[in-house]
Short mmCIF file of C-alpha atoms in Angstrom, two decimals:
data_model
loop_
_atom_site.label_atom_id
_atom_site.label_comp_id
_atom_site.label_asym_id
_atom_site.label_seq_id
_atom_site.Cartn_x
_atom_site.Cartn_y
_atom_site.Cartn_z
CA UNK A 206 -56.83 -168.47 88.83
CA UNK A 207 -53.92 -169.01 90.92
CA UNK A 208 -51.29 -168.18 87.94
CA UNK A 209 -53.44 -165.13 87.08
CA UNK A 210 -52.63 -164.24 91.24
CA UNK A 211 -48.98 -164.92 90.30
CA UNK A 212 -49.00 -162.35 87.70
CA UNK A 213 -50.45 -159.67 89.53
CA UNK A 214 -48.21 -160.10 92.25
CA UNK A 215 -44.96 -160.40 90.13
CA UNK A 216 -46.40 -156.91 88.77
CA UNK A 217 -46.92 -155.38 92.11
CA UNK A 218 -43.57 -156.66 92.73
CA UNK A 219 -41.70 -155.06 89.79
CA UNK A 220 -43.47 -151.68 90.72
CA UNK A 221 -43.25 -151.34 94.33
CA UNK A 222 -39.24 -152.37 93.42
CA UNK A 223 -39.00 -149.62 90.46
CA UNK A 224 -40.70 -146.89 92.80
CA UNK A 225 -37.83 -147.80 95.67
CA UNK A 226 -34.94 -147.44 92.83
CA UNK A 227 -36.15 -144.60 91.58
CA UNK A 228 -32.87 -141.62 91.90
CA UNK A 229 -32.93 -139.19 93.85
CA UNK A 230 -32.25 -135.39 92.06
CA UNK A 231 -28.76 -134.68 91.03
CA UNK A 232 -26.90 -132.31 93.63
CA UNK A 233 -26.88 -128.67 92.43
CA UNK A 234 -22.99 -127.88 91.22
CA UNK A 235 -22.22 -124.05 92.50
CA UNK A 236 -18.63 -122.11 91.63
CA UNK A 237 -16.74 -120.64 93.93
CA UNK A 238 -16.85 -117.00 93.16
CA UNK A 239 -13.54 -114.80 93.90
CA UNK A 240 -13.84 -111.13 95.78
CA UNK A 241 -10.31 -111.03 97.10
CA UNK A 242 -9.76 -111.26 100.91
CA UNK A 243 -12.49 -109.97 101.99
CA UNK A 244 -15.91 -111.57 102.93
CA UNK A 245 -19.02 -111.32 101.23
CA UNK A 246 -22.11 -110.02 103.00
CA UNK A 247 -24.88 -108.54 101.20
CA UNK A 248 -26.00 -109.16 97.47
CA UNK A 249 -27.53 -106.46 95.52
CA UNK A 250 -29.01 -107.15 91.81
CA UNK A 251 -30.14 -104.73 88.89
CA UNK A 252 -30.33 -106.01 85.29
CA UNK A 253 -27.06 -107.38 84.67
CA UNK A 254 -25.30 -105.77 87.45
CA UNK A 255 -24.96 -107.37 90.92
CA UNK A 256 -23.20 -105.12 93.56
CA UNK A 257 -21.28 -107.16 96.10
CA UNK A 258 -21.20 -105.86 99.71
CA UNK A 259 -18.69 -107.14 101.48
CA UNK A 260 -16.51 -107.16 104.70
CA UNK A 261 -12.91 -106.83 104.81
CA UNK A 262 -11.46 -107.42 108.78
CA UNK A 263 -7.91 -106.48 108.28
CA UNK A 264 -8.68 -102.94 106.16
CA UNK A 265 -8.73 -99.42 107.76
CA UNK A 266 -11.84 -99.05 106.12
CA UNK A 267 -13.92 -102.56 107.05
CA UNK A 268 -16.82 -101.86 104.36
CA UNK A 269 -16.39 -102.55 100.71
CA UNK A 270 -18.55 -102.75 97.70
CA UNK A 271 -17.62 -104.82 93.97
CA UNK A 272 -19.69 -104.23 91.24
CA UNK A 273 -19.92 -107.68 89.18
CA UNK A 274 -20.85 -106.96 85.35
CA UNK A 275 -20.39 -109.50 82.84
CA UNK A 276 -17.53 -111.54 84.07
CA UNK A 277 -15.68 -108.35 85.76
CA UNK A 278 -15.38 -107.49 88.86
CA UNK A 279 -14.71 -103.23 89.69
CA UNK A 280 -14.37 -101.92 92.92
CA UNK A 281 -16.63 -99.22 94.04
CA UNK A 282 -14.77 -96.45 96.01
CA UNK A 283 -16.14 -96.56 99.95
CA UNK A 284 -15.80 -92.92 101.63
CA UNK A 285 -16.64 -92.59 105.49
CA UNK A 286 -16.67 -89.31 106.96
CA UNK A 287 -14.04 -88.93 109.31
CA UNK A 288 -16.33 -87.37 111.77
CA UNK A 289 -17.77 -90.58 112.10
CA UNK A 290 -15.62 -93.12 112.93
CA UNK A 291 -17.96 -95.74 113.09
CA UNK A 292 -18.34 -95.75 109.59
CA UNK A 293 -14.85 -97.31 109.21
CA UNK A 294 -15.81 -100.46 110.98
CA UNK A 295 -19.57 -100.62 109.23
CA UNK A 296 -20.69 -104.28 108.27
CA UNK A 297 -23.58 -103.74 105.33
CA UNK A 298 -27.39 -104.64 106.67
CA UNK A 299 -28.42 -103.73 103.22
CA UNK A 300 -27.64 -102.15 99.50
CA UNK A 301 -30.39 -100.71 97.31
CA UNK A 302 -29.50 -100.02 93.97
CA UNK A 303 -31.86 -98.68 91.22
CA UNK A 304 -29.25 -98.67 87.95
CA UNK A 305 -28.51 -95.02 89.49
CA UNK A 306 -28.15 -93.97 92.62
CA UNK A 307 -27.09 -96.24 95.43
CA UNK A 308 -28.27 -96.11 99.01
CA UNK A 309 -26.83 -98.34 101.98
CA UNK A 310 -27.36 -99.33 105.31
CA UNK A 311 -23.78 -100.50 107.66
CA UNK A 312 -23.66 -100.74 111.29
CA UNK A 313 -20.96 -101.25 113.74
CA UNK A 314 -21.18 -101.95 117.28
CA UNK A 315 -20.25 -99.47 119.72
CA UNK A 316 -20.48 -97.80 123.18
CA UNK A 317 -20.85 -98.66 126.63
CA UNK A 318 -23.37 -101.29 125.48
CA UNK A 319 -22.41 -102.34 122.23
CA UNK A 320 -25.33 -101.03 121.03
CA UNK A 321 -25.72 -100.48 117.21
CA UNK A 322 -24.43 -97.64 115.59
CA UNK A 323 -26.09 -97.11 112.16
CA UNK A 324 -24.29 -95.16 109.26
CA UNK A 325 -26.23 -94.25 105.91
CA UNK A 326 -24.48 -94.16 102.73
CA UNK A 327 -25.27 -92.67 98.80
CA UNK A 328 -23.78 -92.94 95.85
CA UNK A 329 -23.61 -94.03 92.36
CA UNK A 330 -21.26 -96.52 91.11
CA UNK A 331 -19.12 -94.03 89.57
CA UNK A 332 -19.04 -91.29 92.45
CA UNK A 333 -18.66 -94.21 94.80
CA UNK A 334 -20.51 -94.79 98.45
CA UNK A 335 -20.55 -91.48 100.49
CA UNK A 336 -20.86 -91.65 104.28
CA UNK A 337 -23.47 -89.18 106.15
CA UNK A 338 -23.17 -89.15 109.80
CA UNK A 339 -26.58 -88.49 111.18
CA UNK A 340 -27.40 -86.94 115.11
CA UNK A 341 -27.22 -89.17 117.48
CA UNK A 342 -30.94 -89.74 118.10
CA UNK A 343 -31.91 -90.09 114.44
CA UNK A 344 -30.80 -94.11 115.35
CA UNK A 345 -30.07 -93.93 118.88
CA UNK A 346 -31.07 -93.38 122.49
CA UNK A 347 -33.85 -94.76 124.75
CA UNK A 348 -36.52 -95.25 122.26
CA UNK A 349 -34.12 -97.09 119.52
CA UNK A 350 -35.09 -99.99 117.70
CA UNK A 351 -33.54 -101.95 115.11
CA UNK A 352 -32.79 -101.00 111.29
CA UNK A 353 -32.76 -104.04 108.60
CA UNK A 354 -32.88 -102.79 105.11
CA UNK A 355 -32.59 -99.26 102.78
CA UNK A 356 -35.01 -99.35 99.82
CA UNK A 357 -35.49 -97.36 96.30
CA UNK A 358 -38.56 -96.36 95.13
CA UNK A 359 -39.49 -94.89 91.99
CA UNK A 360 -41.17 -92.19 94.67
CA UNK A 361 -37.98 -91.65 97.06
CA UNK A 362 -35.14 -93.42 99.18
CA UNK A 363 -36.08 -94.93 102.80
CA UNK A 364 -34.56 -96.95 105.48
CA UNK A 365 -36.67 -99.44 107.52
CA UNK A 366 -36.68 -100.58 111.03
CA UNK A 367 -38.63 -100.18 114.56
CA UNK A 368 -38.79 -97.39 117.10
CA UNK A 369 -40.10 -97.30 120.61
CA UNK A 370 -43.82 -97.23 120.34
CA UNK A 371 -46.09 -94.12 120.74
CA UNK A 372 -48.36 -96.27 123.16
CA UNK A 373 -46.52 -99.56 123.94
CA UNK A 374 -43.91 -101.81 122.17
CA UNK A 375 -41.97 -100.81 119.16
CA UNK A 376 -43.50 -99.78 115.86
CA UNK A 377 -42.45 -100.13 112.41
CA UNK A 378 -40.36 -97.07 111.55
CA UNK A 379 -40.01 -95.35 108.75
CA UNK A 380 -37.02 -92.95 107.88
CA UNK A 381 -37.14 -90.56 104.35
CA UNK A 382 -34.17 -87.90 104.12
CA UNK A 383 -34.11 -84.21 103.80
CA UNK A 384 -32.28 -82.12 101.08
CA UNK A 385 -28.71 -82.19 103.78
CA UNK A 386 -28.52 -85.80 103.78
CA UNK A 387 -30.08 -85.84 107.29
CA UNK A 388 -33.23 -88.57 108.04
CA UNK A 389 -36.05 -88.25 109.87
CA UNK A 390 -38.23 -90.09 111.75
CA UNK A 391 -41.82 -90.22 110.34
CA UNK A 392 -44.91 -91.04 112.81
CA UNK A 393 -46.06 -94.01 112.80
CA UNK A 394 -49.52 -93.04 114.89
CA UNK A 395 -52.70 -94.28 113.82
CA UNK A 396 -51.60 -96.50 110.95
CA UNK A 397 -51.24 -99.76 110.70
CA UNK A 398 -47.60 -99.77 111.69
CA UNK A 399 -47.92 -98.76 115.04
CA UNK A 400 -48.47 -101.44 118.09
CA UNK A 401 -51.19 -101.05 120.56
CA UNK A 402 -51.79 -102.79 123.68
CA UNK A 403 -53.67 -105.71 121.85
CA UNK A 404 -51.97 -105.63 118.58
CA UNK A 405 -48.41 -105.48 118.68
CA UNK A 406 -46.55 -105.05 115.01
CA UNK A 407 -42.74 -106.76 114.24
CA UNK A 408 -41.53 -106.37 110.64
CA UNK A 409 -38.38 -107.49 110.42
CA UNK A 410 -37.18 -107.30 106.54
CA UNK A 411 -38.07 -105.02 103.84
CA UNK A 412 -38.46 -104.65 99.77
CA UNK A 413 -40.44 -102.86 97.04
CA UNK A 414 -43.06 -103.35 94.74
CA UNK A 415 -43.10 -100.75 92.38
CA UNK A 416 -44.11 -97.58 93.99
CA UNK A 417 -44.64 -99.38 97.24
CA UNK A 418 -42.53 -100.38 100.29
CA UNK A 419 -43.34 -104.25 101.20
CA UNK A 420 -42.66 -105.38 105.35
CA UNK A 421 -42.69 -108.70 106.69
CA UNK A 422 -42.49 -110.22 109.63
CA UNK A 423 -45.43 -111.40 111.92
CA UNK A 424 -47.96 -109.74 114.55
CA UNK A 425 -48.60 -110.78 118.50
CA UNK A 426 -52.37 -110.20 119.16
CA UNK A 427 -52.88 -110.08 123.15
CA UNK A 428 -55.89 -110.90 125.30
CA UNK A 429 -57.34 -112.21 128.37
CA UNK A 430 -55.20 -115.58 127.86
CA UNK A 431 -54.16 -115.11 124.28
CA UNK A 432 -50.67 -114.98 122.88
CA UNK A 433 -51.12 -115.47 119.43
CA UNK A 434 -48.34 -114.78 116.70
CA UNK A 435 -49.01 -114.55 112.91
CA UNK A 436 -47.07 -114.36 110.11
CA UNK A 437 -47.92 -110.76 108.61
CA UNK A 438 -46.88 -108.08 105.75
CA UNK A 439 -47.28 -104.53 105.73
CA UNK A 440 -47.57 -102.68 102.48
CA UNK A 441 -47.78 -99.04 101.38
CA UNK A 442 -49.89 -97.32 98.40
CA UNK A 443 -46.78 -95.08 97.51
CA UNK A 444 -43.08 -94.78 99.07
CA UNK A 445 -44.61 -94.13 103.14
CA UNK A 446 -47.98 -93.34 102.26
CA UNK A 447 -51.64 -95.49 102.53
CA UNK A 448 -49.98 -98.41 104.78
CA UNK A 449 -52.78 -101.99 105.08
CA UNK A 450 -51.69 -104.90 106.87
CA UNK A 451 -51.89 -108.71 105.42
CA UNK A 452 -52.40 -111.40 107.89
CA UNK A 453 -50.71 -114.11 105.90
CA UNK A 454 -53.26 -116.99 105.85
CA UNK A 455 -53.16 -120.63 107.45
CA UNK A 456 -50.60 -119.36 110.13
CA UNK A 457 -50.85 -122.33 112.31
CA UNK A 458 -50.48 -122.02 116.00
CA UNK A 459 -47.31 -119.56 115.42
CA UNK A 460 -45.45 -118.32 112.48
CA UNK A 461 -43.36 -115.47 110.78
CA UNK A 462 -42.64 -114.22 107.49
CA UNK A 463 -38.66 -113.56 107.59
CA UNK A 464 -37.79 -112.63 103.38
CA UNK A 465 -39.34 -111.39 100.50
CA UNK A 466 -38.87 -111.36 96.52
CA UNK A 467 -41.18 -108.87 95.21
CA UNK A 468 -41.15 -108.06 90.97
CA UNK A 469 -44.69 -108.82 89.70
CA UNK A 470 -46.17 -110.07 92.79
CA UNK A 471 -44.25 -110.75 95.49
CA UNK A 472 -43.13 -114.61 96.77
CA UNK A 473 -42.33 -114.50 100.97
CA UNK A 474 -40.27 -117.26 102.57
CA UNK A 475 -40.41 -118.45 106.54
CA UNK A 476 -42.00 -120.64 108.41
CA UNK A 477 -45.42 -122.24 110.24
CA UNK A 478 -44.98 -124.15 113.32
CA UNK A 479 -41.40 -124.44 113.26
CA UNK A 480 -41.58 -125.49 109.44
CA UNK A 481 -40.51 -124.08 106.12
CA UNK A 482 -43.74 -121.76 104.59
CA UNK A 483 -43.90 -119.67 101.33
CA UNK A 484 -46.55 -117.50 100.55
CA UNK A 485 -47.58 -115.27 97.63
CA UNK A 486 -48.84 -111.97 97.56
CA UNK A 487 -50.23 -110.38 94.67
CA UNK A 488 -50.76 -106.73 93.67
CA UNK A 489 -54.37 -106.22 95.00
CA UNK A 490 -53.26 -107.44 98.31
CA UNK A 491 -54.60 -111.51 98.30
CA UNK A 492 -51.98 -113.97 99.62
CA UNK A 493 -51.92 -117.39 99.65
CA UNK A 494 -49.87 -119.92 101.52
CA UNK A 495 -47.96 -122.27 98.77
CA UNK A 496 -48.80 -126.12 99.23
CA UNK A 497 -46.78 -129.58 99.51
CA UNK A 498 -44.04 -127.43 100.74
CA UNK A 499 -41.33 -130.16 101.92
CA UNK A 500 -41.50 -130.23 105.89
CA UNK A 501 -37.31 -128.34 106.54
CA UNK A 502 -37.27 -126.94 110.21
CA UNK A 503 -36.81 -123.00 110.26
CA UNK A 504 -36.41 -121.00 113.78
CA UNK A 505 -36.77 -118.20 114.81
CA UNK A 506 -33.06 -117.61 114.62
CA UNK A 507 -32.55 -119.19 111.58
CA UNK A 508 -31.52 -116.89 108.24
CA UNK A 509 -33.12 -117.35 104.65
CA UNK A 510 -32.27 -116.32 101.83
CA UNK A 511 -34.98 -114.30 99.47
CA UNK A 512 -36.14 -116.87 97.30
CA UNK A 513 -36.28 -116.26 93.96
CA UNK A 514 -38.16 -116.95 90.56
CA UNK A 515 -36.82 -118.88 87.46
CA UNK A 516 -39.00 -119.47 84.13
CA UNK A 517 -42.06 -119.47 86.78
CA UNK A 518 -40.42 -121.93 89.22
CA UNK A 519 -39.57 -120.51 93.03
CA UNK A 520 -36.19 -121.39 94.53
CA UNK A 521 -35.56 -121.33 97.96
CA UNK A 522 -31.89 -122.25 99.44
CA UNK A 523 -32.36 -123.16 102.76
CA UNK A 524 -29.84 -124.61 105.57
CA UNK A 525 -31.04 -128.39 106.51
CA UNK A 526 -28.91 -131.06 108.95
CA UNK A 527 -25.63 -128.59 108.65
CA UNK A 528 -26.42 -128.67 104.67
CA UNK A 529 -26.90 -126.28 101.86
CA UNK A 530 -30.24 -127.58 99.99
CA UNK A 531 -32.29 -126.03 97.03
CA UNK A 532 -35.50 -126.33 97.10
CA UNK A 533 -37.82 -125.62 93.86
CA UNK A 534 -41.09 -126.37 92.13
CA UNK A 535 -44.53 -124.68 92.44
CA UNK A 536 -47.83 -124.97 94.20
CA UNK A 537 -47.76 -128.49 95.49
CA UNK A 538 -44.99 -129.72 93.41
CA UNK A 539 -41.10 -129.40 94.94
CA UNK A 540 -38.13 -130.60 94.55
CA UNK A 541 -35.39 -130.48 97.06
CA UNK A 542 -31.38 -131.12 95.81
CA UNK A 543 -28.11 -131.27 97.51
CA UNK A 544 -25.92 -127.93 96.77
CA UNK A 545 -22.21 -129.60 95.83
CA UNK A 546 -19.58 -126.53 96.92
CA UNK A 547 -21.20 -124.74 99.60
CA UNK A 548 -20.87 -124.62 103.48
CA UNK A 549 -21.87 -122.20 106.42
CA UNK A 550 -25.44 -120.39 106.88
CA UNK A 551 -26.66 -119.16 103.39
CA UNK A 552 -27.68 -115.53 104.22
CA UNK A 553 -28.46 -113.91 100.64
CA UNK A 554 -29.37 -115.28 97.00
CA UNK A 555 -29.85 -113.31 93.96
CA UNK A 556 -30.75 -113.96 90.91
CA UNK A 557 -29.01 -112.49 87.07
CA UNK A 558 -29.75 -112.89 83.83
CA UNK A 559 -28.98 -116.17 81.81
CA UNK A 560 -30.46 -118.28 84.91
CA UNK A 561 -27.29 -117.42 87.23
CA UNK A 562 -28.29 -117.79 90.67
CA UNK A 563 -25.56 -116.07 92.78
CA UNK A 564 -25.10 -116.82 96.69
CA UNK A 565 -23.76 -116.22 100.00
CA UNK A 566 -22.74 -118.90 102.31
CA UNK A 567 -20.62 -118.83 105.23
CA UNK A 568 -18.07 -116.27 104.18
CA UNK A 569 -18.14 -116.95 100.70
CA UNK A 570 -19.77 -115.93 97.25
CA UNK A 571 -20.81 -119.55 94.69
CA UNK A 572 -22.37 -119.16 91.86
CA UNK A 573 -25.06 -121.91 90.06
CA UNK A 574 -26.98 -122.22 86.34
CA UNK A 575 -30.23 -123.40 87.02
CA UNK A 576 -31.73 -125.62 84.85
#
């Protein structure tokens, strides 16, 4: 009996030792990817063509756009209007591209209170990025918000932000242009995108899903001793049209959805409690909140990259302890690897054909093959 004890324990032994020398993943390998001197701040992918926007200090004209198609880089001509001059110090918020026509967001701060100044751009590759200044109040004044991204839709161009709100608060905001290259404001009242005194709205980033525009962000219900925030999306039927809001579910005592990847459905990245969340949000409008996610800090200050999908897996890059991680897997499975090359905050991930995931950290563009 007490050799048969022996045994067991030499087993438990061998296993318990095997479990505690078993390797952790390899690091992820990236490429440092060369855009000349200037710095790389928005990534923008369709088919095989990823448009660079980027930032170059030391120019007279600050904003400048690559287009990377296999293996060469081309410059896209950037043309402000010179009745504008903050267009020559524009940093890109955002780049929509739909294999056509192009359609960009810059700012630059300005003014007695170095308040925003927005700019809106259009284009194709081959005509190059075309600056239209705007009046004043079509961004600015009193009621101004804040702009974050310019989307395509197969049903019209828009650019997405907030505005003061018709009863309190900001709303979501949409913008859609007229035939002169001028944008207007479009009301908000009585949807879901505008705040009330109970129900206050914050989208904060913006895609598509086919003929709809998708927002995320979170909600702050009030009430007699309530302060509740919730991580939320906001999705239209068609372009600005038949707007429902998603409460994102198990949003723990206080959350916010900060990125989303929509093709198919649509995968969201940000965080519960101060934690790393994903979600996923499917075309009839039923989310669920991704499990066994791996327990990385996010803030409310923090920046994440859109995660993205690869032969069904999701990949997230994520900041963690001053280091560039990937995380990937599926519904209760993930894996979470050391990124070899990269430094800084990664802002923006994209990813190409042939399993090339592209990236922006710190002030400079790397380039992986997943596996």
């Amino acid at each position: 009996m007490r050799r048969r004890l022996t045994v067991v324990a030499i087993l438990l032994l061998a296993t318990v030792t095997a479990c505690s020398e078993k390797k952790a993943p390899e690091p992820v390998a990236w490429t440092k990817v060369d855009v000349g001197q200037a710095e790389p701040v928005t990534l923008t992918a369709h088919d095989n063509q990823l448009l660079i926007g980027l930032r170059h200090r030391g120019a007279k004209v600050v904003p400048e756009l690559q287009l990377l198609e296999n293996g060469t880089r081309t410059p896209i001509a950037v043309k402000p209007n010179p009745a504008s001059p903050y267009a020559f110090e524009a940093i890109w918020y955002s780049i929509a591209y739909d294999g056509k026509q192009l359609l960009a967001l810059g700012g630059a701060a300005g003014g007695a209170h170095s308040n925003t100044r927005w700019t809106v751009w259009t284009g194709t590759p081959q005509t190059g990025l075309v600056e239209h200044p705007q009046n004043f109040f079509t961004f600015g004044g009193q009621d101004a918000g804040d702009l974050y991204s310019a989307v395509i839709t197969p049903s019209g161009e828009a650019l997405l932000g907030s505005w003061g709100g018709v009863e309190t608060g900001n709303d979501a905001m949409v913008w859609l242009p007229q035939s002169d290259g001028k944008w207007t404001r479009q009301s908000p009242a009585k949807t879901v995108l505008q705040s009330t005194p109970s129900l206050l709205v914050g989208p904060s980033s913006g895609t598509t899903l086919g003929e709809s525009i998708v927002l995320v962000g979170s909600q702050v219900r009030l009430a007699s001793g309530v302060v509740a925030q919730e991580a939320a999306v906001w999705q239209s039927s068609k372009l600005n049209a038949g707007w429902k809001r998603i409460v994102l579910p198990d949003p723990g005592g206080r959350s916010q959805a900060i990125t989303a990847t929509c093709a198919k459905d649509c995968v969201i990245s940000g965080y519960v409690d101060g934690q790393l969340a994903i979600w996923q949000l499917d075309v009839s409008g039923t989310a669920k909140r991704l499990q066994g996610v791996p327990s990385i800090p996010v803030g409310d200050k923090d920046k994440l990259p859109a995660p993205v999908l690869s032969d069904g897996k999701i990949v997230q890059v994520i900041a963690q302890d001053n280091k560039v991680k990937v995380l990937s897997g599926q519904d209760g499975h993930w894996t979470v690897q050391d990124a070899q090359g990269p430094d800084g905050t990664p802002t923006a991930a994209v990813l190409m054909p042939g399993h090339k995931l592209y990236l922006i950290a710190g002030t400079s563009l790397w380039q992986t093959t997943l596996t």
